[in-house]
CSV table of C-alpha atoms in Angstrom, one decimal:
chain,number,residue,atom,x,y,z
A,1,MET,CA,-58.0,98.6,49.0
A,2,LEU,CA,-56.0,97.5,46.0
A,3,PRO,CA,-56.2,93.8,45.2
A,4,PHE,CA,-52.9,91.9,44.9
A,5,SER,CA,-52.8,89.0,42.6
A,6,PHE,CA,-50.4,86.1,42.4
A,7,TYR,CA,-50.2,83.5,39.6
A,8,THR,CA,-49.9,79.7,39.4
A,9,LYS,CA,-50.1,77.7,36.3
A,10,HIS,CA,-53.7,77.0,37.0
A,11,GLN,CA,-55.2,80.2,38.5
A,12,ILE,CA,-55.1,83.8,39.5
A,13,ILE,CA,-56.0,84.5,43.1
A,14,TYR,CA,-56.9,87.9,44.4
A,15,CYS,CA,-56.0,89.1,48.0
A,16,ILE,CA,-57.1,92.2,49.8
A,17,ASN,CA,-54.8,94.4,51.8
A,18,MET,CA,-51.8,92.2,51.2
A,19,LYS,CA,-48.4,92.8,49.8
A,20,VAL,CA,-46.9,89.4,50.1
A,21,GLU,CA,-46.0,86.8,47.5
A,22,ILE,CA,-48.1,83.6,47.8
A,23,ASN,CA,-46.7,80.5,46.5
A,24,VAL,CA,-49.2,77.8,45.7
A,25,PRO,CA,-47.5,74.5,45.0
A,26,ASP,CA,-48.1,73.0,41.5
A,27,SER,CA,-47.3,69.5,42.5
A,28,LEU,CA,-46.4,67.3,45.4
A,29,LYS,CA,-42.7,67.8,44.5
A,30,GLU,CA,-43.2,71.3,46.0
A,31,ILE,CA,-44.6,70.1,49.3
A,32,THR,CA,-42.2,68.7,51.9
A,33,LEU,CA,-42.7,65.8,54.3
A,34,ASP,CA,-42.4,68.2,57.2
A,35,GLN,CA,-45.3,70.2,55.9
A,36,TYR,CA,-47.5,67.2,55.5
A,37,GLN,CA,-46.5,66.0,59.0
A,38,ARG,CA,-47.5,69.4,60.5
A,39,PHE,CA,-50.8,69.2,58.6
A,40,GLU,CA,-51.5,65.6,59.7
A,41,LYS,CA,-51.0,66.5,63.3
A,42,LEU,CA,-53.9,68.8,63.0
A,43,ASN,CA,-56.0,66.6,60.9
A,44,THR,CA,-58.0,65.1,63.7
A,45,GLU,CA,-61.7,64.0,63.8
A,46,GLU,CA,-62.4,67.2,65.9
A,47,ASN,CA,-60.9,69.4,63.2
A,48,LYS,CA,-61.9,67.5,60.0
A,49,GLU,CA,-64.8,69.8,59.0
A,50,SER,CA,-63.6,73.0,60.5
A,51,THR,CA,-62.6,76.2,58.9
A,52,PHE,CA,-59.6,76.2,61.2
A,53,LEU,CA,-58.2,73.2,59.3
A,54,LEU,CA,-58.9,74.9,56.0
A,55,GLN,CA,-56.9,77.9,57.2
A,56,LYS,CA,-54.0,75.9,58.5
A,57,MET,CA,-53.9,73.9,55.2
A,58,VAL,CA,-53.3,77.1,53.2
A,59,GLU,CA,-51.0,78.5,55.8
A,60,ILE,CA,-48.8,75.2,55.8
A,61,PHE,CA,-48.8,74.3,52.2
A,62,CYS,CA,-48.4,77.9,50.9
A,63,ASN,CA,-45.9,79.0,53.6
A,64,LEU,CA,-48.0,81.8,54.9
A,65,ASN,CA,-48.6,83.3,58.3
A,66,LEU,CA,-52.1,82.4,59.6
A,67,LYS,CA,-53.0,86.1,59.9
A,68,ASP,CA,-52.2,86.6,56.3
A,69,VAL,CA,-54.6,83.7,55.4
A,70,ALA,CA,-57.3,85.6,57.1
A,71,ASN,CA,-57.0,88.5,54.6
A,72,ILE,CA,-57.4,86.4,51.6
A,73,LYS,CA,-60.8,86.4,50.0
A,74,TYR,CA,-62.9,83.4,51.0
A,75,LYS,CA,-63.5,82.5,47.3
A,76,SER,CA,-59.8,82.6,46.7
A,77,VAL,CA,-59.1,80.3,49.6
A,78,GLN,CA,-61.6,77.9,48.2
A,79,GLU,CA,-59.8,78.0,44.9
A,80,ILE,CA,-56.5,77.2,46.6
A,81,VAL,CA,-58.1,74.3,48.4
A,82,VAL,CA,-59.6,72.8,45.3
A,83,HIS,CA,-56.2,73.2,43.5
A,84,LEU,CA,-54.4,71.5,46.4
A,85,ASN,CA,-56.9,68.6,46.3
A,86,LYS,CA,-56.2,68.1,42.6
A,87,ILE,CA,-52.5,67.9,43.1
A,88,PHE,CA,-53.0,65.2,45.8
A,89,ASP,CA,-55.4,63.3,43.4
A,90,GLN,CA,-52.7,61.3,41.5
A,91,LYS,CA,-51.0,58.0,41.4
A,92,HIS,CA,-47.7,57.7,43.1
A,93,SER,CA,-44.7,55.5,42.0
A,94,LEU,CA,-41.3,54.7,43.4
A,95,THR,CA,-38.5,57.3,42.9
A,96,PRO,CA,-35.2,55.4,43.0
A,97,THR,CA,-33.0,58.4,43.5
A,98,PHE,CA,-33.4,62.1,44.3
A,99,THR,CA,-31.3,65.1,45.3
A,100,LEU,CA,-31.9,67.1,48.5
A,101,GLY,CA,-29.6,70.0,49.1
A,102,ASN,CA,-26.2,68.8,47.7
A,103,VAL,CA,-26.8,65.2,48.5
A,104,GLU,CA,-28.1,62.5,46.3
A,105,TYR,CA,-30.1,59.9,48.0
A,106,GLY,CA,-30.9,56.4,46.7
A,107,PHE,CA,-33.7,53.9,47.7
A,108,ILE,CA,-32.2,50.8,49.4
A,109,PRO,CA,-31.2,48.6,46.5
A,110,VAL,CA,-31.9,45.1,48.0
A,111,LEU,CA,-34.6,45.1,50.8
A,112,ASP,CA,-33.7,41.5,51.6
A,113,ASP,CA,-30.3,42.7,52.8
A,114,MET,CA,-31.8,44.9,55.5
A,115,SER,CA,-30.3,44.3,59.0
A,116,LEU,CA,-32.6,43.5,61.9
A,117,GLY,CA,-32.1,47.1,63.3
A,118,GLU,CA,-33.1,48.6,60.0
A,119,PHE,CA,-36.1,46.4,59.6
A,120,ILE,CA,-37.3,47.2,63.2
A,121,ASP,CA,-36.9,50.9,62.6
A,122,LEU,CA,-38.8,50.7,59.3
A,123,ASP,CA,-41.6,48.5,60.8
A,124,GLU,CA,-42.1,50.7,63.7
A,125,ASN,CA,-42.3,54.0,61.9
A,126,LEU,CA,-43.7,53.4,58.4
A,127,GLY,CA,-47.3,53.6,59.6
A,128,ASP,CA,-46.8,56.7,61.7
A,129,TRP,CA,-46.8,60.1,60.0
A,130,GLY,CA,-45.1,61.8,62.9
A,131,ASN,CA,-42.1,59.5,62.5
A,132,MET,CA,-42.3,59.0,58.7
A,133,HIS,CA,-38.9,60.7,58.4
A,134,LYS,CA,-37.4,57.9,60.5
A,135,ALA,CA,-38.8,55.3,58.1
A,136,MET,CA,-37.5,57.3,55.1
A,137,SER,CA,-34.0,57.3,56.7
A,138,VAL,CA,-34.0,53.5,56.4
A,139,LEU,CA,-35.3,53.5,52.9
A,140,TYR,CA,-33.2,56.4,51.4
A,141,ARG,CA,-29.5,57.0,52.1
A,142,PRO,CA,-26.8,59.1,50.6
A,143,ILE,CA,-25.3,57.5,47.5
A,144,LYS,CA,-21.6,56.6,47.9
A,145,PHE,CA,-21.0,55.4,44.4
A,146,LYS,CA,-23.1,55.5,41.2
A,147,LYS,CA,-22.6,54.2,37.7
A,148,GLY,CA,-25.5,54.3,35.3
A,149,ASN,CA,-28.6,53.2,37.1
A,150,LYS,CA,-26.7,51.2,39.7
A,151,TYR,CA,-25.4,52.6,43.0
A,152,ASN,CA,-24.3,51.9,46.5
A,153,ILE,CA,-25.7,53.7,49.5
A,154,GLU,CA,-24.2,54.5,52.9
A,155,GLU,CA,-24.5,52.2,55.9
A,156,TYR,CA,-27.6,52.9,58.1
A,157,LYS,CA,-26.7,55.4,60.8
A,158,GLY,CA,-30.1,56.0,62.3
A,159,MET,CA,-32.5,58.9,61.7
A,160,ASN,CA,-31.6,61.6,59.2
A,161,ASP,CA,-33.4,64.8,60.1
A,162,ASN,CA,-32.7,66.2,56.6
A,163,LEU,CA,-35.3,63.8,55.2
A,164,LYS,CA,-38.1,65.8,56.8
A,165,TYR,CA,-37.7,68.2,53.9
A,166,MET,CA,-37.8,65.5,51.1
A,167,PRO,CA,-40.6,66.0,48.5
A,168,LEU,CA,-43.8,64.5,49.5
A,169,ASP,CA,-44.3,62.7,46.1
A,170,ILE,CA,-41.3,60.6,46.9
A,171,VAL,CA,-42.5,59.7,50.3
A,172,PHE,CA,-45.9,58.6,48.9
A,173,GLY,CA,-44.2,56.6,46.2
A,174,ALA,CA,-42.1,54.7,48.7
A,175,MET,CA,-45.0,54.0,50.9
A,176,VAL,CA,-47.1,52.6,48.0
A,177,PHE,CA,-44.1,50.5,46.8
A,178,PHE,CA,-43.3,49.1,50.2
A,179,TYR,CA,-47.1,48.3,51.0
A,180,HIS,CA,-47.5,46.3,47.8
A,181,LEU,CA,-44.3,44.5,48.3
A,182,SER,CA,-45.1,43.5,51.9
A,183,ASN,CA,-48.6,42.5,50.8
A,184,GLU,CA,-47.2,40.2,48.1
A,185,LEU,CA,-44.7,38.7,50.5
A,186,THR,CA,-47.2,38.0,53.1
A,187,GLN,CA,-49.6,36.4,50.7
A,188,THR,CA,-46.9,34.3,49.2
A,189,ILE,CA,-46.0,33.0,52.7
A,190,LEU,CA,-49.7,32.3,53.5
A,191,ASN,CA,-50.1,30.4,50.3
A,192,TYR,CA,-47.0,28.4,51.0
A,193,LEU,CA,-48.4,27.5,54.4
A,194,GLN,CA,-51.6,26.3,53.0
A,195,LYS,CA,-50.2,24.2,50.2
A,196,GLU,CA,-46.7,23.0,51.2
A,197,LEU,CA,-46.6,22.4,54.9
A,198,PRO,CA,-46.8,18.8,56.1
A,199,LYS,CA,-50.4,17.7,56.7
A,200,ASN,CA,-49.4,16.3,60.1
A,201,LEU,CA,-48.8,19.7,61.7
A,202,THR,CA,-51.2,20.6,64.4
A,203,ILE,CA,-53.6,23.4,64.1
A,204,GLN,CA,-51.7,25.4,66.8
A,205,GLN,CA,-48.5,24.9,64.8
A,206,LYS,CA,-50.1,26.2,61.6
A,207,GLU,CA,-51.5,29.2,63.4
A,208,ARG,CA,-48.3,30.1,64.9
A,209,LEU,CA,-46.5,29.9,61.5
A,210,GLY,CA,-49.3,31.9,59.8
A,211,GLN,CA,-49.0,34.6,62.5
A,212,SER,CA,-45.3,34.8,61.8
A,213,GLY,CA,-45.9,35.1,58.1
A,214,ALA,CA,-48.5,37.8,58.5
A,215,GLY,CA,-46.0,39.6,60.8
A,216,ILE,CA,-43.5,40.3,58.1
A,217,SER,CA,-44.4,44.0,58.7
A,218,GLN,CA,-46.6,45.2,61.5
A,219,SER,CA,-46.9,48.5,59.6
A,220,MET,CA,-48.7,46.8,56.7
A,221,VAL,CA,-52.1,47.0,58.2
A,222,LEU,CA,-51.6,50.8,59.1
A,223,LEU,CA,-50.4,51.4,55.6
A,224,LYS,CA,-53.5,49.7,54.1
A,225,GLU,CA,-55.5,52.2,56.1
A,226,MET,CA,-53.4,55.1,55.1
A,227,LEU,CA,-53.0,54.5,51.4
A,228,PRO,CA,-56.6,55.3,50.3
A,229,SER,CA,-56.4,58.7,52.0
A,230,LEU,CA,-53.1,59.6,50.3
A,231,THR,CA,-54.8,61.0,47.3
A,232,ARG,CA,-57.3,63.1,49.2
A,233,LEU,CA,-57.4,65.8,51.8
A,234,PRO,CA,-60.4,66.4,54.1
A,235,ASN,CA,-63.9,66.9,52.8
A,236,LEU,CA,-63.7,70.6,53.2
A,237,MET,CA,-61.1,70.6,50.3
A,238,SER,CA,-63.8,69.5,47.9
A,239,THR,CA,-65.8,72.7,48.4
A,240,ASN,CA,-67.3,74.0,45.3
A,241,VAL,CA,-66.2,77.4,44.1
């Protein structure tokens, strides 16, 4: 039984009875939205502390067959898991443009110019990992014209399946940006309602207006719940080697 080793920038992993190349991502740029969607589908309360989820994690993020994962030394699997946890443990900022395939995509330049249809699609899908590519299809479109840092993007045409394969760091950055923006807008409106509205409004009228302001984005509450977990994977990933 000859050990086979593969290298990343951070470690050497030894595998027994394997003659396959194992690619451990060095950053979230090397993980696609599709991969994370497949992982999140399995990341249930029932699976959270299971070795099955650990195996699927390595299978999905390292592009392996599940049977090959079973042949990796347990200690090496732990090292991979710890490494993956480290690359998730970072801050995320908005990426205005990126290239996928031969197409350059740009973040929607003016959110205020979104149509009702765009807003509905964004609002309905931004808090749902299974449909996150639909939300990204609203926020990122192919660039039609670009000069310096300024650009125009294509009109919204609905879901773009290609964005399932966009880098995960860009998805996280867009989510963080949109959450903070929505939070600021909602707070601004609530402050306005408290300070600027006529004092003769009834309690019922104020409540209705407050609900409208807080409803700028129904996804905001879901995003608030999702954001703290963006930088960490399940507890089993923190296993000490």
